[in-house]
Tab-separated table of C-alpha atoms in Angstrom:
chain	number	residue	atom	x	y	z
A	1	UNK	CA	83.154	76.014	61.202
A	2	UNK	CA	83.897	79.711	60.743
A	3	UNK	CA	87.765	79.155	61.683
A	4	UNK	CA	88.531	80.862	58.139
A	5	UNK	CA	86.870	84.272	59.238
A	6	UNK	CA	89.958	84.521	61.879
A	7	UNK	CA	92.804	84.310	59.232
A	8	UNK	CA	95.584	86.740	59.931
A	9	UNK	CA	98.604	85.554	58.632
A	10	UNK	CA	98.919	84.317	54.541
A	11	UNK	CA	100.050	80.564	54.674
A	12	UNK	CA	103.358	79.267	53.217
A	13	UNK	CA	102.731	76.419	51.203
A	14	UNK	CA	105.010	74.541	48.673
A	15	UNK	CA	104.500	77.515	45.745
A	16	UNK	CA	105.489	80.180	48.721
A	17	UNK	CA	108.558	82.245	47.308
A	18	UNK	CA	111.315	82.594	50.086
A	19	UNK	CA	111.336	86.428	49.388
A	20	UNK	CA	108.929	88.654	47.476
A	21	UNK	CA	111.668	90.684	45.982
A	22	UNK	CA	113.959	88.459	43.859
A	23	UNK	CA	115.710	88.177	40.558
A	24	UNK	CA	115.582	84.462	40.431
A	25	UNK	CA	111.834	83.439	41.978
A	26	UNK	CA	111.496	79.833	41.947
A	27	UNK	CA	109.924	78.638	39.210
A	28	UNK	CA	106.907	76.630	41.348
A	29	UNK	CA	106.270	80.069	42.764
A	30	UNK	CA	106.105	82.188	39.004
A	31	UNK	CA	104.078	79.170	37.379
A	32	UNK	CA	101.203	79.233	40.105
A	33	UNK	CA	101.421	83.314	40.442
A	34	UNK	CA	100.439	83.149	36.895
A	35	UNK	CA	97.904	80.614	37.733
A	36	UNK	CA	96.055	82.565	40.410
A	37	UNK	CA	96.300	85.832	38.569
A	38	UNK	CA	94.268	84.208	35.903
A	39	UNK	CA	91.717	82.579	37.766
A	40	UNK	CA	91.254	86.456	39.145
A	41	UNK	CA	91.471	87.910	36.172
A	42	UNK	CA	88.695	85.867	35.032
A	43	UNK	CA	86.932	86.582	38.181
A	44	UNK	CA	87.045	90.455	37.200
A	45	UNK	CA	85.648	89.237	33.373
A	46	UNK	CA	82.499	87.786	34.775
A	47	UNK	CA	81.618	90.195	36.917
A	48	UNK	CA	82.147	93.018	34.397
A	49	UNK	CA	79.766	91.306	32.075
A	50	UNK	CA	77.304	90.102	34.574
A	51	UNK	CA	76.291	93.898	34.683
A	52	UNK	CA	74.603	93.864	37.989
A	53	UNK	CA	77.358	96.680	39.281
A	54	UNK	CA	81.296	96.841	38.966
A	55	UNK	CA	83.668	96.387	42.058
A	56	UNK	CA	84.050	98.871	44.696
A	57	UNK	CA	87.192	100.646	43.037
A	58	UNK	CA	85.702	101.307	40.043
A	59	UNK	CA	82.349	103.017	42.033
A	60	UNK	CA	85.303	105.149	43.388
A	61	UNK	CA	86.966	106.206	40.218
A	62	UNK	CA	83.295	107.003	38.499
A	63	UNK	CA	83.010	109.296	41.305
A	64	UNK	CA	86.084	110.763	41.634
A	65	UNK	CA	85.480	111.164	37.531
A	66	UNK	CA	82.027	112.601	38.140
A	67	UNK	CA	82.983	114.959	40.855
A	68	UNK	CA	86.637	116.332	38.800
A	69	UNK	CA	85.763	115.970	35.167
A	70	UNK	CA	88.916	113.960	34.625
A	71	UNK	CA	88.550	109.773	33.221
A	72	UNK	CA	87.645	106.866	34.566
A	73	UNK	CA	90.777	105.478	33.763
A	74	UNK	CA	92.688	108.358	35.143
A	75	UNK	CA	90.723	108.688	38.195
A	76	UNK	CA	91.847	104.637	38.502
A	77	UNK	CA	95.391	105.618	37.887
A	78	UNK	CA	95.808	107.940	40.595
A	79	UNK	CA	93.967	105.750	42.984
A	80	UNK	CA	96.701	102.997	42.161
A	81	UNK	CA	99.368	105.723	42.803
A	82	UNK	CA	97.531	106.831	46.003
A	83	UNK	CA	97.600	103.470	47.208
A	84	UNK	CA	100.951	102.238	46.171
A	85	UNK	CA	102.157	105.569	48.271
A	86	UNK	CA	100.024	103.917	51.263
A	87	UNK	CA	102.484	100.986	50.247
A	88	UNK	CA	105.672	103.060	52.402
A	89	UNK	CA	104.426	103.532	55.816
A	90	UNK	CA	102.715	99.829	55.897
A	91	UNK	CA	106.172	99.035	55.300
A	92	UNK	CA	105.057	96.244	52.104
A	93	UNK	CA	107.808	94.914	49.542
A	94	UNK	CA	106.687	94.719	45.712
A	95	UNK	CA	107.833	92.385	43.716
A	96	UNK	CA	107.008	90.713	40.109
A	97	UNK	CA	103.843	89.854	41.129
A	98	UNK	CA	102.821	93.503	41.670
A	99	UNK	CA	104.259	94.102	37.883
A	100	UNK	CA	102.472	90.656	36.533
A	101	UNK	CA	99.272	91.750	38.300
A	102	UNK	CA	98.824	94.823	36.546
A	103	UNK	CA	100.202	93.308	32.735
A	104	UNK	CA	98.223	89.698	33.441
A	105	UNK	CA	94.526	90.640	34.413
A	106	UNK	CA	94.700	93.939	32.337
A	107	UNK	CA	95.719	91.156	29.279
A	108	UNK	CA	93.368	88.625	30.312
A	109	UNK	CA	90.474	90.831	30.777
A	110	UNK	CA	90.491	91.867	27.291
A	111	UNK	CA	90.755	88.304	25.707
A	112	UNK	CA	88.197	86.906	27.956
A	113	UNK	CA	85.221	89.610	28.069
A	114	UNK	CA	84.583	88.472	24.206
A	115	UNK	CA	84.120	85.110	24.866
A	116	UNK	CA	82.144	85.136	27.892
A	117	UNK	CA	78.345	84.563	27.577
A	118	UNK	CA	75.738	87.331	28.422
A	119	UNK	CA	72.193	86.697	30.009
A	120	UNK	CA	68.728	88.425	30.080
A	121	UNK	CA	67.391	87.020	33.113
A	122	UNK	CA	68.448	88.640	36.184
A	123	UNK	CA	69.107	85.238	38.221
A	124	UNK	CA	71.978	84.461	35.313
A	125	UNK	CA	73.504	87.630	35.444
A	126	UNK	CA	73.632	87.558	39.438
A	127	UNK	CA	74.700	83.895	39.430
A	128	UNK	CA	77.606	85.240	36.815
A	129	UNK	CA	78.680	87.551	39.378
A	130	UNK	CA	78.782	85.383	42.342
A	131	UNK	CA	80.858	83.345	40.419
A	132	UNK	CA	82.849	86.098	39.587
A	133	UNK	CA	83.363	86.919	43.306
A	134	UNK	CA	84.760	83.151	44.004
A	135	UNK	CA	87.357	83.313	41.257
A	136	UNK	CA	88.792	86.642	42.453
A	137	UNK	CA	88.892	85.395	46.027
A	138	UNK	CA	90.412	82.263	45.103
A	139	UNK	CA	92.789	83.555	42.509
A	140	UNK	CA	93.782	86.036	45.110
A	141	UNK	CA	94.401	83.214	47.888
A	142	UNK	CA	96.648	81.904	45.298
A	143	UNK	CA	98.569	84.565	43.692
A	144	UNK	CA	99.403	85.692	47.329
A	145	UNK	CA	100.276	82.962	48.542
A	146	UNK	CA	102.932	82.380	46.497
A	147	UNK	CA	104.819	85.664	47.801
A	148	UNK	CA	106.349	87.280	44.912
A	149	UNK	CA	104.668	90.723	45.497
A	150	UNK	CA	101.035	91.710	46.094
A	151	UNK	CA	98.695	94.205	43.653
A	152	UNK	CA	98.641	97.516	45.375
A	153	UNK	CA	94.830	97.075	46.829
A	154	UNK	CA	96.217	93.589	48.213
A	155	UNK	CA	99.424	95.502	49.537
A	156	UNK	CA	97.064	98.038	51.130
A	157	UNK	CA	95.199	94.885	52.753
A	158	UNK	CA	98.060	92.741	54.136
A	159	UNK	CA	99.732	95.845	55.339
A	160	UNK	CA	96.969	96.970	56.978
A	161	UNK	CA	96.262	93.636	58.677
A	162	UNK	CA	99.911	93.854	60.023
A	163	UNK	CA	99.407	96.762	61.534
A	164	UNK	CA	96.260	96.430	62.849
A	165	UNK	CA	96.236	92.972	64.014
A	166	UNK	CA	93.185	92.262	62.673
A	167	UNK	CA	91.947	89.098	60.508
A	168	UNK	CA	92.202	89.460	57.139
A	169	UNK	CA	88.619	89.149	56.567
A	170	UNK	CA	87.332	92.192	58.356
A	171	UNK	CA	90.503	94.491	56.955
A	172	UNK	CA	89.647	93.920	53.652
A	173	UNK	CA	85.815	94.333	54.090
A	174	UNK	CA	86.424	97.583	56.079
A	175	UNK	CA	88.685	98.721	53.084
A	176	UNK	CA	86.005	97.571	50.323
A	177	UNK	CA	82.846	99.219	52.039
A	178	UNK	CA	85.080	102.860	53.076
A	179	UNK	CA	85.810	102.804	49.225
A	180	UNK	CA	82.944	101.793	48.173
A	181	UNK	CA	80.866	104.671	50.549
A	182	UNK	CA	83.555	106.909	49.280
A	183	UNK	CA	82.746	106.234	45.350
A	184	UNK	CA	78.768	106.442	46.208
A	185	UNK	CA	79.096	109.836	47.768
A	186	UNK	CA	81.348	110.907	45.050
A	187	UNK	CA	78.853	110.558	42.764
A	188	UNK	CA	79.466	106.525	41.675
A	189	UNK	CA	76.649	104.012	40.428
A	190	UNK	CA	76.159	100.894	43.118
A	191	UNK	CA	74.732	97.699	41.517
A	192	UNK	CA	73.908	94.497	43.733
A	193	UNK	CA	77.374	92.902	42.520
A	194	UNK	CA	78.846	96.413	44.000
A	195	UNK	CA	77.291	94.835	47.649
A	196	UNK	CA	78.067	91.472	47.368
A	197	UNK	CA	81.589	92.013	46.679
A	198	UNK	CA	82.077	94.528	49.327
A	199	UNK	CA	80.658	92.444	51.665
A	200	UNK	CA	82.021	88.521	50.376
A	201	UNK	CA	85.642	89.107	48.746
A	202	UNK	CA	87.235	89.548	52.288
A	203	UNK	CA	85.813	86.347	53.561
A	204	UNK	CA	85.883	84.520	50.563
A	205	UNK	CA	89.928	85.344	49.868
A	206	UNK	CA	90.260	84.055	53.808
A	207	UNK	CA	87.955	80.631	53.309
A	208	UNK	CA	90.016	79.945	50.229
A	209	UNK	CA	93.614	80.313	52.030
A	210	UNK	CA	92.270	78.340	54.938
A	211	UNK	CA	91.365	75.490	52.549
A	212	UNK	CA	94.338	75.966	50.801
A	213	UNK	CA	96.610	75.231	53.915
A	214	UNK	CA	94.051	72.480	55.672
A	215	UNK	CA	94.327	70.577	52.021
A	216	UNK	CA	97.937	70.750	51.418
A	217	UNK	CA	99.256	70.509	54.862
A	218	UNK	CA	97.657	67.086	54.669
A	219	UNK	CA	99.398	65.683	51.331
């Protein structure tokens, strides 16, 4: 029943690109990239306007902004460069879904956060967030799946499970909480969401690429 939690490998399935790094990416591959980015960049939306506490990377960058002075956005910045660097020695290949990552979800985010709804009650705003966390896992099972090049905290998490061994599920759940402690005793604000995506995205990104493969090995 709990199969999924033991995931170590990302499946290839009909959208899987032969290689990441490609001028001509088969079209299948692109169209569903695009697909799963979205459904993640949505994922981001809700939980930003859930408001019960923003994902573990931006805890880190209002502490590392808290404790040097500098912005959010540039604390954010040099944690993407920081981890991109991390990229080298994990030995992980970008590709245009490392560019499309970055243009399509900071895109999205901006036309959907208008047009999502807002709650009072607590229960809505929690329930927004859980929702949140499903589309980001999903839309990450997806987007990687179809091998054109990870974002860099996905990079940092496939890498790692390569050279580590371990399922995917606990290496990304040991990199969410260490960033996560890192942001809190930098001087970040945790919110419930802050926990539940720490502990859930791992195992939820794993679920969805189990069910992924179980479904469409089958057609």
């Amino acid at each position: 029943m709990l199969d999924f939690l033991s995931v170590k490998e990302i499946p290839t399935l009909f959208w899987t690109s032969p290689k990441p790094l490609t001028i001509r990416p088969p079209l299948v591959s692109v169209v569903i990239l695009l697909f799963g980015i979205s459904l993640f960049s949505l994922g981001e939306a809700l939980l930003v306007v859930a408001g019960v506490g923003v994902s573990p990377w931006t805890v880190l960058a209002q502490g590392a902004a808290h404790t040097t002075g500098c912005s959010i956005g540039t604390a954010t910045f040099v944690a993407s460069l920081i981890v991109l660097m991390a990229w080298f020695p994990l030995k992980q290949v970008p590709g245009i879904g490392t560019v499309i990552n970055a243009v399509v979800v900071a895109v999205a985010l901006d036309y959907a956060l208008p047009y999502l709804p807002t709650f009072e009650a607590f229960y809505f705003k929690l329930a927004q967030a859980i929702m949140g966390i499903i589309l980001i896992g999903l839309g990450s099972a997806i987007y990687l799946i179809a091998n054109l090049g990870p974002g860099p905290r996905d990079g940092l998490m496939t890498g790692l499970q390569k050279v580590t061994n371990f399922p995917m599920s606990v290496v990304r759940n040991s990199i969410e909480l260490t960033v996560v402690f890192c942001g809190w005793l930098l001087g970040g604000t945790l919110g419930v969401g802050t926990v539940l995506f720490a502990l859930s995205i791992g195992p939820f990104i794993s679920l969805f690429m189990y069910w992924l493969k179980q479904f469409f090995s089958k057609i």
